[in-house]
Amino acid sequence: MEAKEILENLKEGANFELKYGEDGRLGGYGAINFFDCCKVGSGMAQSWYYNVHYPSRKKILESLPWNVVKNPRNPKIEEYPCEDGDYITMIDCDEHAVWHNVFHDGHWLIYNKTHVKWWIPITEEMKKCIKND
């Protein structure tokens, strides 16, 4: 799967956009419930919109070429990246939350050594696809 397609699917599945901030650093966050349609109304109405969208968005996200950590609460060293750097991670809870994350010296910046179940390295090709407003 090409970098552009991965980023498009992350946008469609979690409303995730990888961006450079004003400080020049990469960043990004999204989740299945990060869409306006999932926030419409309150109570049962909001729950209905969310339940309608969840299965299709989950399918989009889980179809990406992730590296998978089998047990994110007790990860094995060989399931984590071999190199420090920037990654897109999805966690095993919280509406399939997708984060720009940094891996350094055997640890994730966000969630350290728990919850990260899926990860994809941020490639130079992905960085070329970033649109900044």
PDB file of C-alpha atoms in Angstrom:
ATOM      1  CA  MET A   1       0.000   0.000   0.000  1.00  0.00           C
ATOM      2  CA  GLU A   2       1.384   3.401  -0.959  1.00  0.00           C
ATOM      3  CA  ALA A   3       2.002   6.199   1.521  1.00  0.00           C
ATOM      4  CA  LYS A   4      -0.734   8.423   0.098  1.00  0.00           C
ATOM      5  CA  GLU A   5      -3.287   5.596   0.343  1.00  0.00           C
ATOM      6  CA  ILE A   6      -2.329   4.875   3.961  1.00  0.00           C
ATOM      7  CA  LEU A   7      -2.803   8.529   4.885  1.00  0.00           C
ATOM      8  CA  GLU A   8      -6.124   8.706   3.012  1.00  0.00           C
ATOM      9  CA  ASN A   9      -7.406   5.605   4.827  1.00  0.00           C
ATOM     10  CA  LEU A  10      -6.328   7.039   8.185  1.00  0.00           C
ATOM     11  CA  LYS A  11      -8.289  10.191   7.354  1.00  0.00           C
ATOM     12  CA  GLU A  12     -11.344   8.163   6.331  1.00  0.00           C
ATOM     13  CA  GLY A  13     -11.169   5.752   9.269  1.00  0.00           C
ATOM     14  CA  ALA A  14     -10.145   8.016  12.142  1.00  0.00           C
ATOM     15  CA  ASN A  15     -10.180  11.582  10.830  1.00  0.00           C
ATOM     16  CA  PHE A  16      -6.399  11.440  11.351  1.00  0.00           C
ATOM     17  CA  GLU A  17      -4.134  13.914   9.592  1.00  0.00           C
ATOM     18  CA  LEU A  18      -0.378  13.931   9.839  1.00  0.00           C
ATOM     19  CA  LYS A  19       0.813  17.552   9.953  1.00  0.00           C
ATOM     20  CA  TYR A  20       3.745  19.741  10.770  1.00  0.00           C
ATOM     21  CA  GLY A  21       2.984  22.159  13.578  1.00  0.00           C
ATOM     22  CA  GLU A  22       4.073  25.764  13.721  1.00  0.00           C
ATOM     23  CA  ASP A  23       7.149  24.552  15.603  1.00  0.00           C
ATOM     24  CA  GLY A  24       8.095  22.288  12.664  1.00  0.00           C
ATOM     25  CA  ARG A  25       7.359  19.060  14.534  1.00  0.00           C
ATOM     26  CA  LEU A  26       5.207  16.262  13.189  1.00  0.00           C
ATOM     27  CA  GLY A  27       1.918  15.610  14.908  1.00  0.00           C
ATOM     28  CA  GLY A  28      -1.469  14.048  14.459  1.00  0.00           C
ATOM     29  CA  TYR A  29      -4.355  12.445  16.305  1.00  0.00           C
ATOM     30  CA  GLY A  30      -7.656  10.903  15.314  1.00  0.00           C
ATOM     31  CA  ALA A  31     -10.149   8.291  16.415  1.00  0.00           C
ATOM     32  CA  ILE A  32     -13.352   6.702  15.180  1.00  0.00           C
ATOM     33  CA  ASN A  33     -15.365   9.068  17.369  1.00  0.00           C
ATOM     34  CA  PHE A  34     -13.415  12.068  16.037  1.00  0.00           C
ATOM     35  CA  PHE A  35     -15.996  12.833  13.325  1.00  0.00           C
ATOM     36  CA  ASP A  36     -18.740  15.417  13.596  1.00  0.00           C
ATOM     37  CA  CYS A  37     -21.335  12.813  12.563  1.00  0.00           C
ATOM     38  CA  CYS A  38     -20.478  10.781  15.669  1.00  0.00           C
ATOM     39  CA  LYS A  39     -20.977  13.833  17.892  1.00  0.00           C
ATOM     40  CA  VAL A  40     -24.435  14.796  16.583  1.00  0.00           C
ATOM     41  CA  GLY A  41     -27.053  15.188  19.267  1.00  0.00           C
ATOM     42  CA  SER A  42     -26.708  13.538  22.610  1.00  0.00           C
ATOM     43  CA  GLY A  43     -27.746  10.331  24.336  1.00  0.00           C
ATOM     44  CA  MET A  44     -29.386   7.833  21.992  1.00  0.00           C
ATOM     45  CA  ALA A  45     -28.980   9.983  18.857  1.00  0.00           C
ATOM     46  CA  GLN A  46     -25.238  10.309  19.369  1.00  0.00           C
ATOM     47  CA  SER A  47     -24.966   6.609  20.188  1.00  0.00           C
ATOM     48  CA  TRP A  48     -26.873   5.702  17.007  1.00  0.00           C
ATOM     49  CA  TYR A  49     -24.566   7.730  14.738  1.00  0.00           C
ATOM     50  CA  TYR A  50     -21.505   6.271  16.409  1.00  0.00           C
ATOM     51  CA  ASN A  51     -22.766   2.674  16.200  1.00  0.00           C
ATOM     52  CA  VAL A  52     -23.599   3.099  12.514  1.00  0.00           C
ATOM     53  CA  HIS A  53     -20.120   4.380  11.641  1.00  0.00           C
ATOM     54  CA  TYR A  54     -17.950   2.288  13.970  1.00  0.00           C
ATOM     55  CA  PRO A  55     -17.889  -1.049  12.041  1.00  0.00           C
ATOM     56  CA  SER A  56     -16.942   0.453   8.669  1.00  0.00           C
ATOM     57  CA  ARG A  57     -14.312   2.779  10.118  1.00  0.00           C
ATOM     58  CA  LYS A  58     -12.824  -0.015  12.234  1.00  0.00           C
ATOM     59  CA  LYS A  59     -12.551  -2.175   9.112  1.00  0.00           C
ATOM     60  CA  ILE A  60     -10.736   0.600   7.216  1.00  0.00           C
ATOM     61  CA  LEU A  61      -8.259   1.136  10.041  1.00  0.00           C
ATOM     62  CA  GLU A  62      -7.533  -2.522  10.666  1.00  0.00           C
ATOM     63  CA  SER A  63      -6.955  -3.173   6.938  1.00  0.00           C
ATOM     64  CA  LEU A  64      -3.823  -1.002   6.886  1.00  0.00           C
ATOM     65  CA  PRO A  65      -0.354  -2.626   6.742  1.00  0.00           C
ATOM     66  CA  TRP A  66       0.272  -2.441  10.485  1.00  0.00           C
ATOM     67  CA  ASN A  67       3.022  -4.131  12.406  1.00  0.00           C
ATOM     68  CA  VAL A  68       1.059  -5.891  15.149  1.00  0.00           C
ATOM     69  CA  VAL A  69       1.887  -6.301  18.819  1.00  0.00           C
ATOM     70  CA  LYS A  70       0.059  -9.453  19.945  1.00  0.00           C
ATOM     71  CA  ASN A  71      -0.299  -8.492  23.600  1.00  0.00           C
ATOM     72  CA  PRO A  72       0.069  -4.719  23.965  1.00  0.00           C
ATOM     73  CA  ARG A  73      -0.131  -4.919  27.757  1.00  0.00           C
ATOM     74  CA  ASN A  74       2.970  -7.130  27.788  1.00  0.00           C
ATOM     75  CA  PRO A  75       4.828  -6.499  24.510  1.00  0.00           C
ATOM     76  CA  LYS A  76       7.841  -8.458  23.362  1.00  0.00           C
ATOM     77  CA  ILE A  77      10.941  -6.479  22.346  1.00  0.00           C
ATOM     78  CA  GLU A  78      10.927  -7.995  18.847  1.00  0.00           C
ATOM     79  CA  GLU A  79       7.385  -6.664  18.247  1.00  0.00           C
ATOM     80  CA  TYR A  80       8.561  -3.058  18.522  1.00  0.00           C
ATOM     81  CA  PRO A  81      10.503  -1.049  15.916  1.00  0.00           C
ATOM     82  CA  CYS A  82      14.205  -1.654  15.481  1.00  0.00           C
ATOM     83  CA  GLU A  83      14.882   2.040  14.914  1.00  0.00           C
ATOM     84  CA  ASP A  84      14.100   5.200  16.827  1.00  0.00           C
ATOM     85  CA  GLY A  85      11.891   7.590  14.923  1.00  0.00           C
ATOM     86  CA  ASP A  86       8.411   8.790  14.044  1.00  0.00           C
ATOM     87  CA  TYR A  87       5.560   6.315  13.728  1.00  0.00           C
ATOM     88  CA  ILE A  88       1.816   6.195  13.359  1.00  0.00           C
ATOM     89  CA  THR A  89       0.377   4.070  16.136  1.00  0.00           C
ATOM     90  CA  MET A  90      -3.068   2.771  16.945  1.00  0.00           C
ATOM     91  CA  ILE A  91      -3.901   1.740  20.457  1.00  0.00           C
ATOM     92  CA  ASP A  92      -5.965  -1.203  21.669  1.00  0.00           C
ATOM     93  CA  CYS A  93      -8.571   0.918  23.421  1.00  0.00           C
ATOM     94  CA  ASP A  94     -10.216   4.350  23.160  1.00  0.00           C
ATOM     95  CA  GLU A  95     -12.094   4.104  19.840  1.00  0.00           C
ATOM     96  CA  HIS A  96      -9.116   2.876  17.817  1.00  0.00           C
ATOM     97  CA  ALA A  97      -7.236   6.091  18.539  1.00  0.00           C
ATOM     98  CA  VAL A  98      -4.492   6.845  16.012  1.00  0.00           C
ATOM     99  CA  TRP A  99      -1.504   8.929  17.109  1.00  0.00           C
ATOM    100  CA  HIS A 100       1.688  10.301  15.684  1.00  0.00           C
ATOM    101  CA  ASN A 101       4.081   8.699  18.133  1.00  0.00           C
ATOM    102  CA  VAL A 102       7.832   8.748  18.684  1.00  0.00           C
ATOM    103  CA  PHE A 103       9.779   5.597  19.471  1.00  0.00           C
ATOM    104  CA  HIS A 104      13.044   6.171  21.311  1.00  0.00           C
ATOM    105  CA  ASP A 105      15.311   3.822  23.235  1.00  0.00           C
ATOM    106  CA  GLY A 106      12.727   1.032  23.432  1.00  0.00           C
ATOM    107  CA  HIS A 107       9.823   3.239  24.546  1.00  0.00           C
ATOM    108  CA  TRP A 108       6.890   5.037  22.971  1.00  0.00           C
ATOM    109  CA  LEU A 109       6.465   8.685  23.844  1.00  0.00           C
ATOM    110  CA  ILE A 110       2.695   8.157  24.181  1.00  0.00           C
ATOM    111  CA  TYR A 111       1.700   5.136  26.279  1.00  0.00           C
ATOM    112  CA  ASN A 112       5.339   4.086  26.881  1.00  0.00           C
ATOM    113  CA  LYS A 113       5.061   0.264  26.758  1.00  0.00           C
ATOM    114  CA  THR A 114       1.321  -0.354  26.975  1.00  0.00           C
ATOM    115  CA  HIS A 115      -1.676  -0.028  24.666  1.00  0.00           C
ATOM    116  CA  VAL A 116       0.242   0.341  21.371  1.00  0.00           C
ATOM    117  CA  LYS A 117      -1.086  -2.575  19.357  1.00  0.00           C
ATOM    118  CA  TRP A 118      -0.414  -1.407  15.787  1.00  0.00           C
ATOM    119  CA  TRP A 119       2.384   0.715  14.317  1.00  0.00           C
ATOM    120  CA  ILE A 120       3.532   1.938  10.910  1.00  0.00           C
ATOM    121  CA  PRO A 121       6.783   3.829  10.318  1.00  0.00           C
ATOM    122  CA  ILE A 122       6.395   7.347   8.956  1.00  0.00           C
ATOM    123  CA  THR A 123       8.344   7.258   5.726  1.00  0.00           C
ATOM    124  CA  GLU A 124       9.818  10.071   3.659  1.00  0.00           C
ATOM    125  CA  GLU A 125       7.068   9.357   1.110  1.00  0.00           C
ATOM    126  CA  MET A 126       4.437  10.019   3.775  1.00  0.00           C
ATOM    127  CA  LYS A 127       6.124  13.269   4.725  1.00  0.00           C
ATOM    128  CA  LYS A 128       5.947  14.388   1.073  1.00  0.00           C
ATOM    129  CA  CYS A 129       2.161  13.804   1.131  1.00  0.00           C
ATOM    130  CA  ILE A 130       1.581  16.112   4.090  1.00  0.00           C
ATOM    131  CA  LYS A 131      -0.464  19.180   3.256  1.00  0.00           C
ATOM    132  CA  ASN A 132      -0.086  22.160   5.537  1.00  0.00           C
ATOM    133  CA  ASP A 133      -2.545  24.981   5.452  1.00  0.00           C
TER     134      ASP A 133
END
